[in-house]
Amino acid sequence: THGTKEPFVIKSAGEYEIAGVFVNGFSTRVTRDGEEYMANSYVFNFDGMRVVYLGQIQEPLKPEQKEIIDEVDILFVPVGGDGESLNPYDAAKLATGLEPKIVIPIDHNEKTLPVFMKEMGGEAVQAVDKLTIKKKDIADKLGEVVLIEEI
């Protein structure tokens, strides 16, 4: 909770709307320690922008998942390569194929991040500790990598 407000929690795939934010979630199959389960990814629409948060994905997106994603302004993509998510090469290929304006790598480590950054052409990108984005700021961007400093 935040004061007297109760958070709106989304725990599964589906379509949601809360306070002018539209969310569409889809599931992907993930295998961990020999067990298969479903992981969720989400597309958020607000302030005229589409933000895609890819959760744990281990394989390329299916056509119906790409259809849900459609156009992307900001893409959060896991680059862990730990067997639970795409390796950095496949993550870069996926990110490039979705043609986002901004790419934000997540779930990375000291080995996978440099590989992903090189594949994306962003080796010299400096991490930022805060990111504020407005639609007008990203209108002319394509595939720009933004690295957010870990807390």
Short mmCIF file of C-alpha atoms in Angstrom, two decimals:
data_model
loop_
_atom_site.label_atom_id
_atom_site.label_comp_id
_atom_site.label_asym_id
_atom_site.label_seq_id
_atom_site.Cartn_x
_atom_site.Cartn_y
_atom_site.Cartn_z
CA THR A 1 0.00 0.00 0.00
CA HIS A 2 0.95 3.62 -0.38
CA GLY A 3 -0.80 5.62 2.29
CA THR A 4 -4.47 4.81 1.89
CA LYS A 5 -4.06 3.64 -1.71
CA GLU A 6 -4.09 -0.02 -2.62
CA PRO A 7 -1.87 -1.04 -5.55
CA PHE A 8 -3.37 -2.62 -8.64
CA VAL A 9 -1.44 -5.87 -9.00
CA ILE A 10 -1.24 -7.80 -12.26
CA LYS A 11 -0.15 -11.41 -11.83
CA SER A 12 -1.15 -13.03 -15.10
CA ALA A 13 -1.59 -12.56 -18.82
CA GLY A 14 -4.65 -10.69 -20.08
CA GLU A 15 -5.93 -7.21 -20.78
CA TYR A 16 -6.19 -4.59 -18.04
CA GLU A 17 -6.95 -0.89 -17.67
CA ILE A 18 -6.29 1.21 -14.61
CA ALA A 19 -6.13 5.00 -14.34
CA GLY A 20 -5.76 5.50 -18.10
CA VAL A 21 -2.99 2.92 -18.45
CA PHE A 22 -3.78 0.01 -20.73
CA VAL A 23 -1.87 -3.22 -20.12
CA ASN A 24 -1.79 -6.34 -22.27
CA GLY A 25 0.08 -9.33 -20.89
CA PHE A 26 1.10 -12.55 -22.56
CA SER A 27 2.76 -15.71 -21.31
CA THR A 28 5.86 -17.56 -22.47
CA ARG A 29 6.99 -21.05 -21.54
CA VAL A 30 10.13 -21.18 -19.44
CA THR A 31 12.05 -24.21 -18.21
CA ARG A 32 13.97 -23.93 -14.96
CA ASP A 33 15.65 -26.81 -13.17
CA GLY A 34 13.85 -29.25 -15.47
CA GLU A 35 10.40 -27.86 -14.66
CA GLU A 36 8.28 -25.92 -17.11
CA TYR A 37 6.24 -22.91 -16.06
CA MET A 38 4.73 -19.78 -17.55
CA ALA A 39 6.38 -16.37 -17.33
CA ASN A 40 4.64 -13.11 -18.20
CA SER A 41 5.56 -10.17 -20.38
CA TYR A 42 3.60 -6.93 -20.61
CA VAL A 43 2.81 -4.13 -23.05
CA PHE A 44 1.87 -0.83 -21.39
CA ASN A 45 0.14 1.99 -23.25
CA PHE A 46 0.16 5.40 -21.58
CA ASP A 47 0.95 9.02 -22.44
CA GLY A 48 0.96 8.10 -26.11
CA MET A 49 3.80 5.59 -25.66
CA ARG A 50 4.06 1.80 -25.85
CA VAL A 51 6.39 0.28 -23.29
CA VAL A 52 7.18 -3.43 -23.56
CA TYR A 53 8.58 -5.34 -20.60
CA LEU A 54 9.76 -8.78 -21.65
CA GLY A 55 9.93 -11.11 -18.67
CA GLN A 56 11.83 -14.35 -18.79
CA ILE A 57 11.88 -15.56 -22.36
CA GLN A 58 13.99 -18.42 -23.62
CA GLU A 59 13.00 -18.56 -27.27
CA PRO A 60 12.05 -16.19 -30.08
CA LEU A 61 8.61 -14.63 -29.84
CA LYS A 62 5.74 -16.33 -31.62
CA PRO A 63 3.78 -14.40 -34.27
CA GLU A 64 0.78 -13.96 -31.95
CA GLN A 65 3.06 -12.51 -29.26
CA LYS A 66 4.63 -10.10 -31.77
CA GLU A 67 1.11 -9.08 -32.76
CA ILE A 68 0.34 -8.13 -29.13
CA ILE A 69 3.56 -6.13 -28.95
CA ASP A 70 3.02 -4.39 -32.31
CA GLU A 71 4.98 -1.12 -32.31
CA VAL A 72 7.45 -0.44 -29.51
CA ASP A 73 8.62 2.87 -28.14
CA ILE A 74 10.54 1.53 -25.14
CA LEU A 75 11.67 -2.08 -24.78
CA PHE A 76 12.94 -3.71 -21.60
CA VAL A 77 14.72 -6.90 -22.67
CA PRO A 78 16.42 -9.54 -20.47
CA VAL A 79 19.98 -10.35 -21.53
CA GLY A 80 20.96 -12.76 -18.77
CA GLY A 81 21.94 -15.76 -20.84
CA ASP A 82 21.71 -17.77 -17.64
CA GLY A 83 19.57 -20.48 -19.20
CA GLU A 84 16.45 -18.78 -17.84
CA SER A 85 16.43 -16.03 -20.44
CA LEU A 86 17.78 -15.34 -23.91
CA ASN A 87 21.52 -15.16 -24.39
CA PRO A 88 22.82 -11.67 -25.24
CA TYR A 89 23.11 -12.44 -28.96
CA ASP A 90 19.50 -13.60 -29.24
CA ALA A 91 18.33 -10.73 -27.03
CA ALA A 92 20.01 -8.22 -29.37
CA LYS A 93 18.50 -9.93 -32.40
CA LEU A 94 15.05 -9.80 -30.80
CA ALA A 95 15.45 -6.16 -29.79
CA THR A 96 16.60 -5.17 -33.27
CA GLY A 97 13.71 -7.05 -34.88
CA LEU A 98 11.09 -5.26 -32.77
CA GLU A 99 12.52 -1.87 -33.86
CA PRO A 100 12.01 0.01 -30.58
CA LYS A 101 13.00 3.63 -30.21
CA ILE A 102 14.72 2.92 -26.86
CA VAL A 103 16.16 -0.41 -25.63
CA ILE A 104 16.80 -0.95 -21.93
CA PRO A 105 18.68 -4.16 -21.06
CA ILE A 106 17.65 -5.89 -17.82
CA ASP A 107 18.64 -9.04 -15.91
CA HIS A 108 22.23 -8.85 -17.13
CA ASN A 109 25.58 -9.58 -15.54
CA GLU A 110 29.20 -8.56 -16.10
CA LYS A 111 29.61 -11.17 -18.86
CA THR A 112 26.38 -10.78 -20.79
CA LEU A 113 25.98 -7.00 -20.77
CA PRO A 114 29.17 -6.19 -22.76
CA VAL A 115 28.20 -8.75 -25.41
CA PHE A 116 24.69 -7.32 -25.71
CA MET A 117 25.99 -3.75 -25.85
CA LYS A 118 28.47 -4.65 -28.60
CA GLU A 119 25.76 -6.41 -30.61
CA MET A 120 23.55 -3.33 -30.28
CA GLY A 121 26.38 -0.93 -31.15
CA GLY A 122 26.23 0.78 -27.77
CA GLU A 123 29.56 -0.14 -26.18
CA ALA A 124 30.25 3.47 -25.13
CA VAL A 125 26.89 4.05 -23.43
CA GLN A 126 27.19 5.44 -19.90
CA ALA A 127 24.73 4.23 -17.28
CA VAL A 128 22.19 6.71 -15.91
CA ASP A 129 20.69 6.54 -12.44
CA LYS A 130 17.38 8.11 -13.48
CA LEU A 131 15.48 8.18 -16.74
CA THR A 132 12.59 10.46 -17.66
CA ILE A 133 11.11 10.00 -21.12
CA LYS A 134 8.44 11.95 -22.95
CA LYS A 135 6.97 10.99 -26.31
CA LYS A 136 8.49 14.05 -28.02
CA ASP A 137 11.98 13.09 -26.75
CA ILE A 138 11.98 9.75 -28.53
CA ALA A 139 10.20 10.61 -31.78
CA ASP A 140 13.40 10.53 -33.87
CA LYS A 141 15.19 7.68 -32.10
CA LEU A 142 15.58 4.10 -33.32
CA GLY A 143 17.25 1.38 -31.28
CA GLU A 144 19.06 3.70 -28.87
CA VAL A 145 20.36 1.70 -25.90
CA VAL A 146 19.89 3.22 -22.46
CA LEU A 147 21.63 1.57 -19.55
CA ILE A 148 20.09 2.18 -16.15
CA GLU A 149 22.50 1.96 -13.23
CA GLU A 150 21.77 -0.84 -10.80
CA ILE A 151 20.66 0.15 -7.35
#
